Amino acid sequence: MIGDVGIASESVRVDFPIEDVFDFLLDGRNNALWRLEVVDVIFAAGPLERAVWAQTVRSADGRAHKADYRVSWYERPGKLEL
């Protein structure tokens, strides 16, 4: 259907305080540390909690693709929507 938005979710157990994990995930500069497909990420605009990140990822076939994103909702430490 036109206009549908994809939704993805994942659950993992991390033995660090939730606030530290949340802050790590919020900062796009950390993406390449936990997502192997990320080639580079550059802070583009906004305050960190509503940031726009310019990101390049490598697909399974080895090609680089733009995968920019924006933090759309931020509620520390439990909710982060991109």
XYZ file of C-alpha atoms in Angstrom:
82
model
C 0.000 0.000 0.000
C 1.222 3.475 -0.781
C 2.151 5.452 2.314
C 2.854 2.474 4.549
C 5.911 2.843 6.735
C 8.111 -0.107 7.584
C 8.593 -0.916 11.232
C 11.402 -2.975 12.679
C 12.225 -3.958 16.229
C 14.849 -6.043 17.944
C 15.520 -7.117 21.513
C 18.879 -7.826 23.106
C 20.201 -8.064 26.642
C 23.043 -5.674 27.483
C 24.744 -5.657 30.872
C 25.128 -1.872 31.191
C 22.866 0.749 32.762
C 19.942 1.539 30.462
C 20.826 5.237 30.419
C 24.341 4.471 29.089
C 22.987 2.153 26.393
C 20.330 4.664 25.379
C 22.862 7.504 25.090
C 25.152 5.244 23.025
C 22.346 4.415 20.577
C 21.161 8.026 20.376
C 24.582 9.205 19.165
C 24.769 8.253 15.487
C 28.578 8.421 15.543
C 28.443 5.035 17.310
C 26.515 3.262 14.524
C 29.569 1.677 12.891
C 30.528 0.173 16.260
C 27.446 -2.051 16.349
C 26.185 -2.145 12.736
C 28.742 -3.712 10.398
C 27.072 -2.367 7.247
C 27.630 1.282 8.242
C 30.406 2.898 6.194
C 30.198 6.391 7.661
C 27.903 8.696 9.608
C 28.023 12.473 9.758
C 26.009 14.700 12.077
C 23.927 16.864 9.735
C 21.687 19.095 11.861
C 19.687 19.703 15.007
C 20.158 19.022 18.698
C 21.267 15.469 19.511
C 17.798 14.413 20.695
C 16.250 15.471 17.329
C 19.364 15.055 15.195
C 19.559 14.433 11.475
C 22.355 12.008 10.538
C 23.809 11.566 7.038
C 24.706 7.886 6.841
C 26.155 5.601 4.180
C 25.705 1.834 4.416
C 27.061 -1.030 2.321
C 24.532 -3.535 1.009
C 25.109 -7.280 0.737
C 26.267 -6.838 -2.870
C 28.968 -4.383 -1.728
C 27.402 -1.199 -3.071
C 27.245 1.935 -0.923
C 23.815 3.523 -0.346
C 22.637 6.636 1.453
C 20.669 5.766 4.577
C 20.141 9.144 6.213
C 17.835 9.271 9.196
C 16.337 11.627 11.763
C 15.558 11.104 15.422
C 11.790 11.651 15.462
C 11.017 10.847 19.082
C 13.260 10.736 22.107
C 12.202 9.844 25.629
C 15.208 8.969 27.765
C 15.881 6.225 28.654
C 13.173 4.100 27.130
C 12.016 5.318 23.728
C 13.999 6.192 20.613
C 12.250 6.477 17.250
C 14.157 7.074 14.039
